[in-house]
């Protein structure tokens, strides 16, 4: 149980943490400006800044005090009953709320099961470090043929140079949500065939996008997860996105992101060094996510887990 002073301090710290990322994005959006790196987590993923700003303690925690009363109308929250208040040592009629686990499991069962499969399966597989970020290059392969326009971004090596990098390297992307953006001519060049159907068996912990998606699984299972863990996933995803775009074919130097030239041996080595570090961080977060979700998973019972 968290008394008001404790949980309000955590709530305030969370809001300050989110604002470091959300406020610049909201200011750009209001001014009609875009950022190719720093807008991504707010535009590609469905979690909006206002939703991310809401702090949640996670499953199994009671928030007490008058300020907690307002959460009784929040989705997946409930007020404690008389017996629960007494068991917690709170006077009858006290304001106290907690996660409505029954309601959450009833409505979010499929999301919980899918996330558990993806997280556990990915954690158990060996990491692969041979992709060199070429998925971003495959997304613009022969772009002039397909009349693709990438707005305000320019290709660092030009269209011909970019196409040559794709043709001179093995393309081995295992992540469907990157593969699905390939140009049609790049699709047959990929040595793997990721799909939504085989996603649960192909995700692997060296993949930058699989590690970015830890944020997706975390926010999709809010408010059952503590917001501090959600933000840990967000911040890893933010840094992964930055490196992913540095290794992309785009020239982002003027945006403050110097290139990692993966068309060179030195660039490939730098890419793998970052990739390994992110993979290690992501595995720690995966373990934490699975530990937080384990009581919810067990609460479903063996029949519902099928």
mmCIF file of C-alpha atoms in Angstrom:
data_model
loop_
_atom_site.group_PDB
_atom_site.id
_atom_site.type_symbol
_atom_site.label_atom_id
_atom_site.label_comp_id
_atom_site.label_asym_id
_atom_site.label_seq_id
_atom_site.Cartn_x
_atom_site.Cartn_y
_atom_site.Cartn_z
ATOM 1 C CA UNK A 1 0.000 0.000 0.000
ATOM 2 C CA UNK A 2 1.227 3.459 -0.927
ATOM 3 C CA UNK A 3 0.194 6.480 1.171
ATOM 4 C CA UNK A 4 -0.459 9.760 -0.660
ATOM 5 C CA UNK A 5 2.969 11.301 -0.055
ATOM 6 C CA UNK A 6 4.723 8.294 -1.562
ATOM 7 C CA UNK A 7 2.648 7.742 -4.667
ATOM 8 C CA UNK A 8 2.188 11.416 -5.467
ATOM 9 C CA UNK A 9 5.985 11.817 -5.433
ATOM 10 C CA UNK A 10 6.335 8.922 -7.862
ATOM 11 C CA UNK A 11 3.544 10.365 -10.005
ATOM 12 C CA UNK A 12 5.298 13.743 -10.168
ATOM 13 C CA UNK A 13 8.673 12.175 -10.980
ATOM 14 C CA UNK A 14 7.065 10.187 -13.790
ATOM 15 C CA UNK A 15 5.410 13.287 -15.281
ATOM 16 C CA UNK A 16 8.734 15.138 -15.276
ATOM 17 C CA UNK A 17 10.426 12.179 -16.949
ATOM 18 C CA UNK A 18 7.789 12.010 -19.705
ATOM 19 C CA UNK A 19 7.818 15.761 -20.362
ATOM 20 C CA UNK A 20 11.486 15.668 -21.389
ATOM 21 C CA UNK A 21 10.354 13.763 -24.482
ATOM 22 C CA UNK A 22 6.713 14.745 -24.917
ATOM 23 C CA UNK A 23 6.949 18.536 -24.575
ATOM 24 C CA UNK A 24 9.346 19.053 -27.539
ATOM 25 C CA UNK A 25 7.212 16.742 -29.673
ATOM 26 C CA UNK A 26 4.005 18.605 -28.788
ATOM 27 C CA UNK A 27 5.685 21.935 -29.498
ATOM 28 C CA UNK A 28 6.817 20.717 -32.920
ATOM 29 C CA UNK A 29 3.387 19.338 -33.705
ATOM 30 C CA UNK A 30 1.764 22.624 -32.732
ATOM 31 C CA UNK A 31 4.180 24.497 -35.009
ATOM 32 C CA UNK A 32 3.645 22.074 -37.891
ATOM 33 C CA UNK A 33 7.237 20.807 -37.779
ATOM 34 C CA UNK A 34 8.509 17.224 -37.869
ATOM 35 C CA UNK A 35 11.575 15.400 -36.597
ATOM 36 C CA UNK A 36 12.582 12.155 -38.343
ATOM 37 C CA UNK A 37 14.036 10.598 -35.197
ATOM 38 C CA UNK A 38 12.400 12.123 -32.147
ATOM 39 C CA UNK A 39 8.763 12.058 -33.281
ATOM 40 C CA UNK A 40 8.794 8.338 -34.001
ATOM 41 C CA UNK A 41 7.710 6.888 -30.663
ATOM 42 C CA UNK A 42 4.696 9.218 -30.613
ATOM 43 C CA UNK A 43 3.645 8.648 -34.229
ATOM 44 C CA UNK A 44 4.464 5.019 -35.036
ATOM 45 C CA UNK A 45 3.209 3.625 -31.737
ATOM 46 C CA UNK A 46 -0.377 4.184 -30.640
ATOM 47 C CA UNK A 47 0.374 5.465 -27.131
ATOM 48 C CA UNK A 48 -0.180 9.225 -27.057
ATOM 49 C CA UNK A 49 1.709 11.657 -24.817
ATOM 50 C CA UNK A 50 -1.301 12.229 -22.561
ATOM 51 C CA UNK A 51 -1.691 8.496 -22.010
ATOM 52 C CA UNK A 52 2.000 8.062 -21.305
ATOM 53 C CA UNK A 53 1.838 10.915 -18.807
ATOM 54 C CA UNK A 54 -0.603 9.020 -16.571
ATOM 55 C CA UNK A 55 1.291 7.271 -13.812
ATOM 56 C CA UNK A 56 0.223 3.782 -12.700
ATOM 57 C CA UNK A 57 1.677 1.731 -9.836
ATOM 58 C CA UNK A 58 0.895 -1.612 -11.475
ATOM 59 C CA UNK A 59 -0.947 -4.704 -10.335
ATOM 60 C CA UNK A 60 -1.078 -5.524 -6.630
ATOM 61 C CA UNK A 61 -0.607 -1.984 -5.303
ATOM 62 C CA UNK A 62 -3.145 0.075 -3.364
ATOM 63 C CA UNK A 63 -3.176 3.873 -3.576
ATOM 64 C CA UNK A 64 -4.737 5.530 -0.555
ATOM 65 C CA UNK A 65 -5.783 9.064 0.276
ATOM 66 C CA UNK A 66 -8.289 11.590 -1.007
ATOM 67 C CA UNK A 67 -6.311 12.088 -4.229
ATOM 68 C CA UNK A 68 -6.823 8.427 -5.075
ATOM 69 C CA UNK A 69 -10.595 8.827 -5.222
ATOM 70 C CA UNK A 70 -10.419 10.411 -8.669
ATOM 71 C CA UNK A 71 -9.003 7.192 -10.073
ATOM 72 C CA UNK A 72 -12.146 5.247 -9.362
ATOM 73 C CA UNK A 73 -13.409 6.279 -12.778
ATOM 74 C CA UNK A 74 -10.168 5.399 -14.563
ATOM 75 C CA UNK A 75 -10.295 2.309 -16.752
ATOM 76 C CA UNK A 76 -9.223 -0.870 -14.941
ATOM 77 C CA UNK A 77 -9.266 0.745 -11.498
ATOM 78 C CA UNK A 78 -11.631 -0.065 -8.648
ATOM 79 C CA UNK A 79 -12.227 1.131 -5.119
ATOM 80 C CA UNK A 80 -11.419 -1.193 -2.231
ATOM 81 C CA UNK A 81 -14.380 -2.815 -0.504
ATOM 82 C CA UNK A 82 -15.081 -2.598 3.216
ATOM 83 C CA UNK A 83 -13.359 -5.895 4.006
ATOM 84 C CA UNK A 84 -10.308 -4.924 1.979
ATOM 85 C CA UNK A 85 -10.083 -1.574 3.755
ATOM 86 C CA UNK A 86 -10.236 -3.294 7.113
ATOM 87 C CA UNK A 87 -7.592 -5.816 6.096
ATOM 88 C CA UNK A 88 -5.358 -2.952 4.995
ATOM 89 C CA UNK A 89 -5.819 -1.172 8.311
ATOM 90 C CA UNK A 90 -7.738 1.713 6.765
ATOM 91 C CA UNK A 91 -10.840 3.266 8.342
ATOM 92 C CA UNK A 92 -14.207 2.453 6.821
ATOM 93 C CA UNK A 93 -15.043 4.813 3.991
ATOM 94 C CA UNK A 94 -11.418 5.612 3.213
ATOM 95 C CA UNK A 95 -10.502 6.440 -0.368
ATOM 96 C CA UNK A 96 -8.308 3.688 -1.758
ATOM 97 C CA UNK A 97 -8.025 2.194 -5.232
ATOM 98 C CA UNK A 98 -6.212 -0.650 -6.930
ATOM 99 C CA UNK A 99 -6.071 -2.388 -10.291
ATOM 100 C CA UNK A 100 -9.309 -4.119 -11.190
ATOM 101 C CA UNK A 101 -7.529 -7.341 -12.055
ATOM 102 C CA UNK A 102 -10.688 -9.245 -12.980
ATOM 103 C CA UNK A 103 -11.796 -6.580 -15.446
ATOM 104 C CA UNK A 104 -8.305 -6.247 -16.888
ATOM 105 C CA UNK A 105 -7.947 -9.985 -17.459
ATOM 106 C CA UNK A 106 -11.407 -10.274 -18.934
ATOM 107 C CA UNK A 107 -10.720 -7.597 -21.542
ATOM 108 C CA UNK A 108 -6.961 -7.896 -22.068
ATOM 109 C CA UNK A 109 -6.517 -11.671 -21.941
ATOM 110 C CA UNK A 110 -5.478 -12.062 -25.583
ATOM 111 C CA UNK A 111 -3.002 -9.175 -25.392
ATOM 112 C CA UNK A 112 -1.486 -10.632 -22.225
ATOM 113 C CA UNK A 113 -1.127 -14.097 -23.743
ATOM 114 C CA UNK A 114 0.399 -12.807 -26.978
ATOM 115 C CA UNK A 115 2.848 -10.560 -25.140
ATOM 116 C CA UNK A 116 3.875 -13.427 -22.874
ATOM 117 C CA UNK A 117 4.560 -15.681 -25.866
ATOM 118 C CA UNK A 118 6.552 -13.002 -27.718
ATOM 119 C CA UNK A 119 8.563 -11.923 -24.675
ATOM 120 C CA UNK A 120 9.369 -15.406 -23.401
ATOM 121 C CA UNK A 121 10.101 -16.786 -26.861
ATOM 122 C CA UNK A 122 12.380 -13.896 -27.800
ATOM 123 C CA UNK A 123 14.240 -14.080 -24.490
ATOM 124 C CA UNK A 124 14.952 -17.796 -25.011
ATOM 125 C CA UNK A 125 16.457 -17.494 -28.499
ATOM 126 C CA UNK A 126 20.072 -16.698 -29.364
ATOM 127 C CA UNK A 127 20.690 -13.162 -30.549
ATOM 128 C CA UNK A 128 21.640 -12.598 -34.183
ATOM 129 C CA UNK A 129 23.882 -9.655 -35.051
ATOM 130 C CA UNK A 130 24.333 -9.883 -38.811
ATOM 131 C CA UNK A 131 21.611 -7.595 -40.169
ATOM 132 C CA UNK A 132 23.608 -4.300 -40.001
ATOM 133 C CA UNK A 133 20.398 -2.268 -40.139
ATOM 134 C CA UNK A 134 19.852 -3.020 -43.815
ATOM 135 C CA UNK A 135 16.084 -3.127 -43.318
ATOM 136 C CA UNK A 136 16.036 0.687 -43.561
ATOM 137 C CA UNK A 137 17.934 0.526 -46.840
ATOM 138 C CA UNK A 138 15.565 -2.117 -48.237
ATOM 139 C CA UNK A 139 12.663 0.248 -47.551
ATOM 140 C CA UNK A 140 14.010 2.677 -50.170
ATOM 141 C CA UNK A 141 15.518 0.175 -52.615
ATOM 142 C CA UNK A 142 14.825 1.330 -56.176
ATOM 143 C CA UNK A 143 12.570 4.000 -54.716
ATOM 144 C CA UNK A 144 12.497 5.999 -57.952
ATOM 145 C CA UNK A 145 10.938 3.029 -59.737
ATOM 146 C CA UNK A 146 8.129 2.983 -57.191
ATOM 147 C CA UNK A 147 7.865 6.778 -57.023
ATOM 148 C CA UNK A 148 8.457 6.826 -53.276
ATOM 149 C CA UNK A 149 8.964 10.194 -51.659
ATOM 150 C CA UNK A 150 10.494 10.518 -48.221
ATOM 151 C CA UNK A 151 9.495 14.102 -47.664
ATOM 152 C CA UNK A 152 12.282 16.192 -46.170
ATOM 153 C CA UNK A 153 14.948 13.446 -45.991
ATOM 154 C CA UNK A 154 17.753 12.911 -48.489
ATOM 155 C CA UNK A 155 19.701 9.739 -49.165
ATOM 156 C CA UNK A 156 23.283 10.023 -47.977
ATOM 157 C CA UNK A 157 24.660 8.005 -50.939
ATOM 158 C CA UNK A 158 21.974 8.971 -53.420
ATOM 159 C CA UNK A 159 19.545 6.513 -55.000
ATOM 160 C CA UNK A 160 22.141 4.597 -57.025
ATOM 161 C CA UNK A 161 24.569 4.300 -54.119
ATOM 162 C CA UNK A 162 21.804 3.187 -51.793
ATOM 163 C CA UNK A 163 20.658 0.501 -54.209
ATOM 164 C CA UNK A 164 24.226 -0.778 -54.531
ATOM 165 C CA UNK A 165 24.551 -1.211 -50.759
ATOM 166 C CA UNK A 166 21.408 -3.340 -50.775
ATOM 167 C CA UNK A 167 22.648 -5.423 -53.687
ATOM 168 C CA UNK A 168 26.144 -5.908 -52.240
ATOM 169 C CA UNK A 169 25.000 -7.195 -48.838
ATOM 170 C CA UNK A 170 23.023 -10.097 -47.429
ATOM 171 C CA UNK A 171 19.616 -8.977 -46.174
ATOM 172 C CA UNK A 172 18.441 -11.037 -43.203
ATOM 173 C CA UNK A 173 15.665 -9.145 -41.422
ATOM 174 C CA UNK A 174 13.653 -11.277 -38.980
ATOM 175 C CA UNK A 175 11.143 -8.631 -37.886
ATOM 176 C CA UNK A 176 7.857 -8.467 -39.770
ATOM 177 C CA UNK A 177 7.030 -4.869 -38.864
ATOM 178 C CA UNK A 178 10.238 -3.789 -40.590
ATOM 179 C CA UNK A 179 10.015 -6.266 -43.465
ATOM 180 C CA UNK A 180 6.485 -5.166 -44.383
ATOM 181 C CA UNK A 181 7.800 -1.743 -45.413
ATOM 182 C CA UNK A 182 10.282 -3.116 -47.959
ATOM 183 C CA UNK A 183 9.867 -1.972 -51.536
ATOM 184 C CA UNK A 184 8.511 -4.769 -53.765
ATOM 185 C CA UNK A 185 11.914 -5.315 -55.393
ATOM 186 C CA UNK A 186 13.601 -5.681 -51.994
ATOM 187 C CA UNK A 187 11.214 -8.352 -50.675
ATOM 188 C CA UNK A 188 12.780 -11.314 -52.562
ATOM 189 C CA UNK A 189 16.271 -10.200 -51.474
ATOM 190 C CA UNK A 190 15.485 -10.898 -47.822
ATOM 191 C CA UNK A 191 16.792 -14.342 -46.867
ATOM 192 C CA UNK A 192 14.059 -14.774 -44.263
ATOM 193 C CA UNK A 193 10.293 -14.591 -44.664
ATOM 194 C CA UNK A 194 8.885 -12.933 -41.530
ATOM 195 C CA UNK A 195 5.105 -12.672 -41.303
ATOM 196 C CA UNK A 196 2.487 -11.853 -38.719
ATOM 197 C CA UNK A 197 1.747 -15.581 -38.491
ATOM 198 C CA UNK A 198 5.337 -16.631 -37.710
ATOM 199 C CA UNK A 199 6.236 -13.572 -35.625
ATOM 200 C CA UNK A 200 6.088 -15.514 -32.387
ATOM 201 C CA UNK A 201 8.739 -17.935 -33.626
ATOM 202 C CA UNK A 202 11.031 -15.498 -35.488
ATOM 203 C CA UNK A 203 11.544 -12.640 -33.037
ATOM 204 C CA UNK A 204 15.097 -12.689 -31.669
ATOM 205 C CA UNK A 205 16.850 -10.530 -29.050
ATOM 206 C CA UNK A 206 19.479 -9.018 -31.329
ATOM 207 C CA UNK A 207 16.837 -7.290 -33.457
ATOM 208 C CA UNK A 208 16.651 -3.539 -32.900
ATOM 209 C CA UNK A 209 12.959 -3.427 -33.720
ATOM 210 C CA UNK A 210 12.094 -6.322 -31.429
ATOM 211 C CA UNK A 211 13.874 -4.458 -28.653
ATOM 212 C CA UNK A 212 12.102 -1.210 -29.487
ATOM 213 C CA UNK A 213 8.809 -3.072 -29.282
ATOM 214 C CA UNK A 214 9.331 -3.768 -25.592
ATOM 215 C CA UNK A 215 7.783 -0.334 -25.183
ATOM 216 C CA UNK A 216 4.764 -1.457 -27.196
ATOM 217 C CA UNK A 217 4.155 -4.546 -25.071
ATOM 218 C CA UNK A 218 4.621 -2.495 -21.903
ATOM 219 C CA UNK A 219 2.123 0.247 -22.725
ATOM 220 C CA UNK A 220 -0.403 -2.185 -24.179
ATOM 221 C CA UNK A 221 -0.544 -3.860 -20.782
ATOM 222 C CA UNK A 222 -0.903 -0.653 -18.782
ATOM 223 C CA UNK A 223 -2.139 0.013 -16.147
ATOM 224 C CA UNK A 224 -1.192 -3.480 -14.956
ATOM 225 C CA UNK A 225 2.503 -2.583 -15.202
ATOM 226 C CA UNK A 226 4.264 0.122 -13.181
ATOM 227 C CA UNK A 227 4.851 3.247 -15.229
ATOM 228 C CA UNK A 228 8.518 3.334 -14.238
ATOM 229 C CA UNK A 229 9.018 0.084 -16.157
ATOM 230 C CA UNK A 230 7.052 1.419 -19.123
ATOM 231 C CA UNK A 231 9.340 4.462 -19.222
ATOM 232 C CA UNK A 232 12.455 2.296 -18.954
ATOM 233 C CA UNK A 233 11.227 0.537 -22.099
ATOM 234 C CA UNK A 234 10.369 3.877 -23.726
ATOM 235 C CA UNK A 235 13.822 5.302 -23.116
ATOM 236 C CA UNK A 236 15.557 2.216 -24.483
ATOM 237 C CA UNK A 237 13.327 2.400 -27.544
ATOM 238 C CA UNK A 238 14.191 6.082 -27.944
ATOM 239 C CA UNK A 239 17.923 5.350 -27.992
ATOM 240 C CA UNK A 240 17.502 2.368 -30.300
ATOM 241 C CA UNK A 241 15.536 4.504 -32.754
ATOM 242 C CA UNK A 242 18.318 7.082 -32.780
ATOM 243 C CA UNK A 243 20.957 4.472 -33.610
ATOM 244 C CA UNK A 244 18.687 2.778 -36.153
ATOM 245 C CA UNK A 245 18.341 6.056 -38.041
ATOM 246 C CA UNK A 246 22.043 6.847 -37.797
ATOM 247 C CA UNK A 247 22.666 3.556 -39.606
ATOM 248 C CA UNK A 248 19.945 4.259 -42.163
ATOM 249 C CA UNK A 249 20.572 5.552 -45.702
ATOM 250 C CA UNK A 250 19.345 9.032 -44.746
ATOM 251 C CA UNK A 251 21.601 12.013 -44.114
ATOM 252 C CA UNK A 252 20.590 13.215 -40.648
ATOM 253 C CA UNK A 253 23.741 15.136 -39.782
ATOM 254 C CA UNK A 254 21.917 18.464 -39.714
ATOM 255 C CA UNK A 255 19.417 16.951 -37.286
ATOM 256 C CA UNK A 256 22.223 16.137 -34.853
ATOM 257 C CA UNK A 257 22.597 12.462 -35.760
ATOM 258 C CA UNK A 258 25.895 11.702 -37.541
ATOM 259 C CA UNK A 259 25.871 8.580 -39.714
ATOM 260 C CA UNK A 260 27.005 5.096 -38.842
ATOM 261 C CA UNK A 261 28.206 4.118 -42.342
ATOM 262 C CA UNK A 262 27.232 0.456 -42.433
ATOM 263 C CA UNK A 263 28.426 0.246 -46.039
ATOM 264 C CA UNK A 264 31.972 0.153 -44.563
ATOM 265 C CA UNK A 265 33.680 -2.430 -42.352
ATOM 266 C CA UNK A 266 34.152 0.188 -39.633
ATOM 267 C CA UNK A 267 30.492 1.148 -39.761
ATOM 268 C CA UNK A 268 29.396 -2.470 -39.529
ATOM 269 C CA UNK A 269 31.613 -2.999 -36.487
ATOM 270 C CA UNK A 270 30.185 0.111 -34.785
ATOM 271 C CA UNK A 271 26.663 -1.022 -35.565
ATOM 272 C CA UNK A 272 27.198 -4.463 -34.020
ATOM 273 C CA UNK A 273 28.801 -2.929 -30.926
ATOM 274 C CA UNK A 274 25.701 -0.797 -30.312
ATOM 275 C CA UNK A 275 23.403 -3.680 -31.238
ATOM 276 C CA UNK A 276 24.984 -6.001 -28.668
ATOM 277 C CA UNK A 277 24.703 -3.397 -25.925
ATOM 278 C CA UNK A 278 21.046 -2.729 -26.706
ATOM 279 C CA UNK A 279 20.346 -6.461 -26.818
ATOM 280 C CA UNK A 280 21.785 -6.922 -23.329
ATOM 281 C CA UNK A 281 19.710 -4.030 -21.974
ATOM 282 C CA UNK A 282 16.589 -5.355 -23.648
ATOM 283 C CA UNK A 283 17.017 -8.813 -22.172
ATOM 284 C CA UNK A 284 17.036 -7.285 -18.680
ATOM 285 C CA UNK A 285 13.827 -5.400 -19.462
ATOM 286 C CA UNK A 286 12.252 -8.533 -20.959
ATOM 287 C CA UNK A 287 12.989 -10.394 -17.734
ATOM 288 C CA UNK A 288 11.438 -7.591 -15.681
ATOM 289 C CA UNK A 289 8.341 -7.503 -17.880
ATOM 290 C CA UNK A 290 7.857 -11.252 -17.625
ATOM 291 C CA UNK A 291 8.284 -11.115 -13.842
ATOM 292 C CA UNK A 292 5.660 -8.348 -13.538
ATOM 293 C CA UNK A 293 3.247 -10.217 -15.816
ATOM 294 C CA UNK A 294 3.709 -13.636 -14.188
ATOM 295 C CA UNK A 295 1.034 -13.149 -11.459
ATOM 296 C CA UNK A 296 -1.485 -12.000 -14.074
ATOM 297 C CA UNK A 297 -0.609 -14.911 -16.326
ATOM 298 C CA UNK A 298 -1.030 -17.364 -13.461
ATOM 299 C CA UNK A 299 -4.318 -15.747 -12.444
ATOM 300 C CA UNK A 300 -5.817 -16.747 -15.790
ATOM 301 C CA UNK A 301 -5.698 -20.403 -14.849
ATOM 302 C CA UNK A 302 -4.531 -23.277 -17.084
ATOM 303 C CA UNK A 303 -7.716 -23.420 -19.163
ATOM 304 C CA UNK A 304 -7.712 -19.734 -20.040
ATOM 305 C CA UNK A 305 -4.006 -19.830 -20.934
ATOM 306 C CA UNK A 306 -4.683 -22.217 -23.817
#
